[in-house]
Amino acid sequence: MPAPRTKFYQVGSFAVGNRLLPPEQRAVQAAPDRGNALTSGHRACRGCGEALGARYAIDAAIRATGGRMIAVNATGCLEVFSTPYPETAWQVSWIHSLFGNAPAVATGVAAALKAKGRTDVRVVGQGGDGGTVDIGFACLSGMFERGDDVLYICYDNQAYMNTGVQRSGATPPAARTATTPVPGGNAFGQGKNAPLIAMAHEIPYVATATVADLRDLEYKVRRAMDFRGARYLHILVPCPLGWVTDACDTIRVARLATESGLFPVFEAEGGEVTGVTRIRRRIPVDDYLRLQSRYAHLFADPPRTDVIARIQASADRNIRRFGLVD
Amino acid sequence: MDKPFAITLGAGSSHANKTGAWRTERPVYVDRLPPCNHACPAGENIQHWLSLAEEPSYEAAWRQIMLDNPFPAVMGRVCYRPCESACNRGQLDEAVGINSVERFLGDQAIEHGWTVPVTAQPSGKRVLVVGAGPAGLSAAYHLTLLGHAVTVIDSGSAPGGMMRFGIPRYRLPRHVLDAEIQRILDMGVTLELGRTVTDLAEAMRGFDAAFLAVGAHIGRRAYLPAGDSARILDAVSVLRDVADGPAPLLGRRVVVYDGGNTAMDAARTAKRLGAADAVVVYRRTRDRMPAHDSEVAEASEEGVRMKWLSTIAHADGERVVIERMRLDETGFPQPTGEFEELAADSVVLALGQEADLSLLAGLPGIKVEGGIVKVGPGMMTGCPGVFAGGDMVPAERTVTVAVGHGKKAARHIDAWLRGGAHRPPPRHPMAGFDLLNTWYYSDAPATVRPKLDLARRMSTFDEVEGGLEESTALFEARRCLSCGNCFECDNCYGVCPDNAVLKLGPGLRYEIDLDFCKGCGLCVSECPAGAIEMVPEVT
């Protein structure tokens, strides 16, 4: 089941709040007393999708756990821009160790809490796509396999942005990065689909979300907290720096990623897909790609219509595979 | 500053790091002019009263309408809805049914007996209003609210002007009209019926200013070759007689000439009076017809036949001769020399109306051009203290325009009486469709008003179009996109990656925390209503 939608009140549940709805039916982000887990003064770029996604997710986790939670952070943008010693933007219990060991540290925190009999305190591990699908992948898979009581959140911005936009295992085909320069950009046929790999572990809950659909994202964090054991949430967080988009287009580009079918939004329990968010206004992948200068070489003279067609084919495959269109 | 190497801040919160210093542009909350408000001839703040109705706060919404227009229930029936033609939602799915909601609010007010209190201090000034039509009554209402003593003089047997004697009952039931007029009279307006002003200078004795709104109710005649036995009437008289007196005898076959709204009213009225066949003859094609689409459509539904590209060449006894026309390159109709005959017991001419301006004789400074009175931007004629509006001045001739004239004139009369000049507040820039982020609005098709079934429409003068029930009226109000005006959806508050939008509480909107705003513009992009804009920082 995707996030329940409010029937009709002007903006329904598409917008963050809604003056016509009772407060408990508005998003966590609409609350004047929301957690603001990641507060002002952090050094993320203008229009950072990851800063936004992290606040959305952790504020929802704070709401779901009544504030009894500990966040474990991998190295990456999120750690660097939020916590340049001795200052921090986190307003939640938070620990950072290394780039590749966040799932293992989260496992350890959960084990310690269990030993102390404090199973009321929940653990959230979090990192970027590099720390998750590349460097920390063995630790993550082990955490899944052991069934440790951790919700692990990957903020996917599709490259190593902090160190200067190098290719990661989550970089999509044809995208230009510092290590996959034009004319070709990133090669096809590589990259990891971490949500599907997580599902293959048959853990209780796996879901995807984007910063373009706040209600859905908050619902998935809340839903994940209904389960015990290893859970995985994969959030698409556009990066204005690495994707070469305008700072004001971060949410728009995430919306186009889902409306084109390139980023399917779904949830799965025990390895089975149980709900998908259907495409509301379907668009060709062109509309999504053109907004990002990391794909500018596809629209140069001559345009790479063959490459665009292959990207469109992968979007169409997602649409068929997940039933994204009614 | 004895900090370790490369450390700039003491241990603590990032709040010490004022990221607002990065900014080159700042978001600024604005109010833009919604296209509905821009289009409203009566100057209603439609977006605002819809937002009140959405809450739902019907009485507050009605009071907001009443600031500009004392006839919501009449408007909800007879207005031609320029607001809906302009509505941005029309580009998304279908325009918001503004008129339906207005009617619902107007009917609620009548049902609950809501009234508008006069709170202004009496000014001691007296204003004469000539004509108790929509313009005159609107002026009387606004002048009374502004503290002036108003006397309305009308030659008719009942107040309302064209609302009573021109618009048929099936479009505007008389109990609705009576209720809204009575509400104005109950505010202390003096009404003198059955009195025709022939000498304005004389009538103005004892008054400090006058507002003329005598309307245009003389049917225009055209030379029509006709035999002695032809029965030729004018549409305005037919409609007046139906409203106030013995119904005219039109016969079973009625031909109506010309293609305006009055022609449609006359043809539909003929049907209701028992005509088996009512034919509208018009020189041009349907797309050039001045009548509003809804009226043409409703007339056709009721069985009124239309003869396009035709003119009446001759009328005699029980037949008229029609000549076929064709449009030349400039779109002007030219005769073709082809004729046909139509059986007709009567011919009703709906060629437009003229104003009877004889009361102005001898008044200095008044300019009349083409049968209508010239007025300045403040609705004043060339004669100081004499203002005019409605159908007797140059403008589109609709009830809503007349009501707007009444309001505008009242404000200028008030300023004139107090020795100043009325300066309307500057208008906000337009809220165009391209400024909206329509993603956030729910998909919601428009609600359709119920219509009387055809059999009863063709045999009675019962109201054709029904109103909406409360739940559907509320739904319709909530389809409003609130173009250009914040409706507190919390999007800006939510989407800021820097927590730099402060939420001030219900009704108070938001504020940008410039200490931390980096100027990314996400709040502007994701504002559904286009109520925030980016402004460059001055360095």
PDB file of C-alpha atoms in Angstrom, chain B residues 85-219:
ATOM      1  CA  SER B  85     -13.484  32.538 -18.604  1.00  0.00           C
ATOM      2  CA  ALA B  86     -10.317  33.962 -17.060  1.00  0.00           C
ATOM      3  CA  CYS B  87      -9.846  31.245 -14.413  1.00  0.00           C
ATOM      4  CA  ASN B  88      -6.391  29.614 -14.532  1.00  0.00           C
ATOM      5  CA  ARG B  89      -7.895  26.275 -13.597  1.00  0.00           C
ATOM      6  CA  GLY B  90      -9.500  26.267 -17.044  1.00  0.00           C
ATOM      7  CA  GLN B  91      -6.020  25.550 -18.412  1.00  0.00           C
ATOM      8  CA  LEU B  92      -5.580  22.652 -15.982  1.00  0.00           C
ATOM      9  CA  ASP B  93      -8.944  20.881 -16.242  1.00  0.00           C
ATOM     10  CA  GLU B  94     -12.056  23.066 -16.025  1.00  0.00           C
ATOM     11  CA  ALA B  95     -12.594  26.536 -14.587  1.00  0.00           C
ATOM     12  CA  VAL B  96     -13.738  26.787 -10.971  1.00  0.00           C
ATOM     13  CA  GLY B  97     -17.539  27.162 -10.763  1.00  0.00           C
ATOM     14  CA  ILE B  98     -17.189  30.567  -9.129  1.00  0.00           C
ATOM     15  CA  ASN B  99     -20.691  31.593 -10.116  1.00  0.00           C
ATOM     16  CA  SER B 100     -22.216  28.463  -8.545  1.00  0.00           C
ATOM     17  CA  VAL B 101     -20.488  29.165  -5.260  1.00  0.00           C
ATOM     18  CA  GLU B 102     -21.576  32.798  -5.365  1.00  0.00           C
ATOM     19  CA  ARG B 103     -25.155  31.726  -5.853  1.00  0.00           C
ATOM     20  CA  PHE B 104     -24.881  29.260  -2.999  1.00  0.00           C
ATOM     21  CA  LEU B 105     -23.549  32.002  -0.700  1.00  0.00           C
ATOM     22  CA  GLY B 106     -26.225  34.456  -1.867  1.00  0.00           C
ATOM     23  CA  ASP B 107     -28.967  31.914  -1.220  1.00  0.00           C
ATOM     24  CA  GLN B 108     -27.509  31.109   2.211  1.00  0.00           C
ATOM     25  CA  ALA B 109     -27.668  34.807   3.078  1.00  0.00           C
ATOM     26  CA  ILE B 110     -31.327  35.020   2.064  1.00  0.00           C
ATOM     27  CA  GLU B 111     -32.141  31.829   3.937  1.00  0.00           C
ATOM     28  CA  HIS B 112     -30.401  32.947   7.132  1.00  0.00           C
ATOM     29  CA  GLY B 113     -31.350  36.613   6.845  1.00  0.00           C
ATOM     30  CA  TRP B 114     -27.794  37.948   6.974  1.00  0.00           C
ATOM     31  CA  THR B 115     -27.629  41.734   6.744  1.00  0.00           C
ATOM     32  CA  VAL B 116     -24.930  44.361   6.427  1.00  0.00           C
ATOM     33  CA  PRO B 117     -24.835  46.940   9.233  1.00  0.00           C
ATOM     34  CA  VAL B 118     -24.315  50.616   8.432  1.00  0.00           C
ATOM     35  CA  THR B 119     -21.535  51.721  10.752  1.00  0.00           C
ATOM     36  CA  ALA B 120     -20.360  54.928   9.090  1.00  0.00           C
ATOM     37  CA  GLN B 121     -21.062  58.268  10.753  1.00  0.00           C
ATOM     38  CA  PRO B 122     -23.858  60.132   8.901  1.00  0.00           C
ATOM     39  CA  SER B 123     -22.167  62.597   6.552  1.00  0.00           C
ATOM     40  CA  GLY B 124     -25.134  64.954   6.398  1.00  0.00           C
ATOM     41  CA  LYS B 125     -25.002  64.781   2.601  1.00  0.00           C
ATOM     42  CA  ARG B 126     -27.927  63.736   0.424  1.00  0.00           C
ATOM     43  CA  VAL B 127     -27.529  61.920  -2.860  1.00  0.00           C
ATOM     44  CA  LEU B 128     -30.216  61.453  -5.499  1.00  0.00           C
ATOM     45  CA  VAL B 129     -30.129  58.248  -7.527  1.00  0.00           C
ATOM     46  CA  VAL B 130     -32.252  58.145 -10.660  1.00  0.00           C
ATOM     47  CA  GLY B 131     -33.069  54.596 -11.677  1.00  0.00           C
ATOM     48  CA  ALA B 132     -33.562  51.576  -9.413  1.00  0.00           C
ATOM     49  CA  GLY B 133     -31.749  49.121 -11.657  1.00  0.00           C
ATOM     50  CA  PRO B 134     -28.537  47.288 -10.778  1.00  0.00           C
ATOM     51  CA  ALA B 135     -26.338  50.393 -11.161  1.00  0.00           C
ATOM     52  CA  GLY B 136     -28.617  52.662  -9.160  1.00  0.00           C
ATOM     53  CA  LEU B 137     -29.241  50.175  -6.345  1.00  0.00           C
ATOM     54  CA  SER B 138     -25.558  49.293  -6.154  1.00  0.00           C
ATOM     55  CA  ALA B 139     -24.685  52.996  -5.861  1.00  0.00           C
ATOM     56  CA  ALA B 140     -27.410  53.499  -3.245  1.00  0.00           C
ATOM     57  CA  TYR B 141     -26.059  50.555  -1.223  1.00  0.00           C
ATOM     58  CA  HIS B 142     -22.456  51.746  -1.283  1.00  0.00           C
ATOM     59  CA  LEU B 143     -23.366  55.385  -0.639  1.00  0.00           C
ATOM     60  CA  THR B 144     -25.463  54.341   2.364  1.00  0.00           C
ATOM     61  CA  LEU B 145     -22.547  52.317   3.743  1.00  0.00           C
ATOM     62  CA  LEU B 146     -20.387  55.430   3.342  1.00  0.00           C
ATOM     63  CA  GLY B 147     -22.771  57.451   5.516  1.00  0.00           C
ATOM     64  CA  HIS B 148     -24.788  59.400   2.948  1.00  0.00           C
ATOM     65  CA  ALA B 149     -28.595  59.710   2.819  1.00  0.00           C
ATOM     66  CA  VAL B 150     -29.830  58.261  -0.467  1.00  0.00           C
ATOM     67  CA  THR B 151     -33.126  58.648  -2.311  1.00  0.00           C
ATOM     68  CA  VAL B 152     -33.763  56.451  -5.342  1.00  0.00           C
ATOM     69  CA  ILE B 153     -36.379  57.531  -7.871  1.00  0.00           C
ATOM     70  CA  ASP B 154     -37.670  55.137 -10.510  1.00  0.00           C
ATOM     71  CA  SER B 155     -40.482  55.403 -13.044  1.00  0.00           C
ATOM     72  CA  GLY B 156     -41.331  51.699 -12.796  1.00  0.00           C
ATOM     73  CA  SER B 157     -43.917  49.993 -10.628  1.00  0.00           C
ATOM     74  CA  ALA B 158     -41.266  47.978  -8.770  1.00  0.00           C
ATOM     75  CA  PRO B 159     -37.504  48.331  -8.245  1.00  0.00           C
ATOM     76  CA  GLY B 160     -34.929  46.290 -10.157  1.00  0.00           C
ATOM     77  CA  GLY B 161     -34.853  47.855 -13.606  1.00  0.00           C
ATOM     78  CA  MET B 162     -33.715  45.402 -16.263  1.00  0.00           C
ATOM     79  CA  MET B 163     -33.220  42.732 -13.581  1.00  0.00           C
ATOM     80  CA  ARG B 164     -37.020  42.736 -13.255  1.00  0.00           C
ATOM     81  CA  PHE B 165     -38.304  43.962 -16.609  1.00  0.00           C
ATOM     82  CA  GLY B 166     -35.632  42.584 -18.922  1.00  0.00           C
ATOM     83  CA  ILE B 167     -34.429  39.288 -17.470  1.00  0.00           C
ATOM     84  CA  PRO B 168     -37.072  36.564 -17.587  1.00  0.00           C
ATOM     85  CA  ARG B 169     -38.195  34.822 -14.408  1.00  0.00           C
ATOM     86  CA  TYR B 170     -36.791  31.462 -15.500  1.00  0.00           C
ATOM     87  CA  ARG B 171     -33.315  32.966 -15.190  1.00  0.00           C
ATOM     88  CA  LEU B 172     -33.924  35.126 -12.130  1.00  0.00           C
ATOM     89  CA  PRO B 173     -36.811  34.165  -9.831  1.00  0.00           C
ATOM     90  CA  ARG B 174     -38.493  37.250  -8.408  1.00  0.00           C
ATOM     91  CA  HIS B 175     -38.315  36.190  -4.747  1.00  0.00           C
ATOM     92  CA  VAL B 176     -34.512  36.193  -5.025  1.00  0.00           C
ATOM     93  CA  LEU B 177     -34.461  39.639  -6.610  1.00  0.00           C
ATOM     94  CA  ASP B 178     -36.974  40.980  -4.096  1.00  0.00           C
ATOM     95  CA  ALA B 179     -34.964  39.679  -1.141  1.00  0.00           C
ATOM     96  CA  GLU B 180     -31.713  41.274  -2.262  1.00  0.00           C
ATOM     97  CA  ILE B 181     -33.355  44.604  -3.091  1.00  0.00           C
ATOM     98  CA  GLN B 182     -35.280  44.642   0.194  1.00  0.00           C
ATOM     99  CA  ARG B 183     -32.020  44.140   2.072  1.00  0.00           C
ATOM    100  CA  ILE B 184     -30.694  47.348   0.498  1.00  0.00           C
ATOM    101  CA  LEU B 185     -33.890  49.278   1.210  1.00  0.00           C
ATOM    102  CA  ASP B 186     -33.833  48.078   4.832  1.00  0.00           C
ATOM    103  CA  MET B 187     -30.484  49.805   5.271  1.00  0.00           C
ATOM    104  CA  GLY B 188     -32.331  53.112   5.086  1.00  0.00           C
ATOM    105  CA  VAL B 189     -32.507  53.880   1.367  1.00  0.00           C
ATOM    106  CA  THR B 190     -35.581  55.909   0.393  1.00  0.00           C
ATOM    107  CA  LEU B 191     -37.314  54.591  -2.711  1.00  0.00           C
ATOM    108  CA  GLU B 192     -39.853  56.551  -4.767  1.00  0.00           C
ATOM    109  CA  LEU B 193     -41.539  54.446  -7.418  1.00  0.00           C
ATOM    110  CA  GLY B 194     -43.728  55.533 -10.316  1.00  0.00           C
ATOM    111  CA  ARG B 195     -42.024  58.881 -10.543  1.00  0.00           C
ATOM    112  CA  THR B 196     -40.299  59.870 -13.770  1.00  0.00           C
ATOM    113  CA  VAL B 197     -37.617  62.519 -13.574  1.00  0.00           C
ATOM    114  CA  THR B 198     -38.087  64.869 -16.506  1.00  0.00           C
ATOM    115  CA  ASP B 199     -36.069  67.804 -15.248  1.00  0.00           C
ATOM    116  CA  LEU B 200     -32.966  66.749 -13.374  1.00  0.00           C
ATOM    117  CA  ALA B 201     -32.013  70.245 -12.243  1.00  0.00           C
ATOM    118  CA  GLU B 202     -35.398  70.546 -10.573  1.00  0.00           C
ATOM    119  CA  ALA B 203     -35.276  67.063  -9.053  1.00  0.00           C
ATOM    120  CA  MET B 204     -31.811  67.697  -7.603  1.00  0.00           C
ATOM    121  CA  ARG B 205     -33.021  70.505  -5.356  1.00  0.00           C
ATOM    122  CA  GLY B 206     -32.015  69.603  -1.797  1.00  0.00           C
ATOM    123  CA  PHE B 207     -29.465  67.033  -2.945  1.00  0.00           C
ATOM    124  CA  ASP B 208     -25.670  67.407  -2.907  1.00  0.00           C
ATOM    125  CA  ALA B 209     -24.984  65.032  -5.791  1.00  0.00           C
ATOM    126  CA  ALA B 210     -26.813  62.796  -8.229  1.00  0.00           C
ATOM    127  CA  PHE B 211     -26.138  59.418  -9.774  1.00  0.00           C
ATOM    128  CA  LEU B 212     -27.991  58.755 -13.002  1.00  0.00           C
ATOM    129  CA  ALA B 213     -28.651  55.173 -14.015  1.00  0.00           C
ATOM    130  CA  VAL B 214     -31.792  55.307 -16.102  1.00  0.00           C
ATOM    131  CA  GLY B 215     -30.684  52.390 -18.231  1.00  0.00           C
ATOM    132  CA  ALA B 216     -31.495  51.796 -21.871  1.00  0.00           C
ATOM    133  CA  HIS B 217     -34.945  50.368 -22.270  1.00  0.00           C
ATOM    134  CA  ILE B 218     -36.240  51.729 -25.534  1.00  0.00           C
ATOM    135  CA  GLY B 219     -36.109  49.001 -28.145  1.00  0.00           C
TER     136      GLY B 219
END
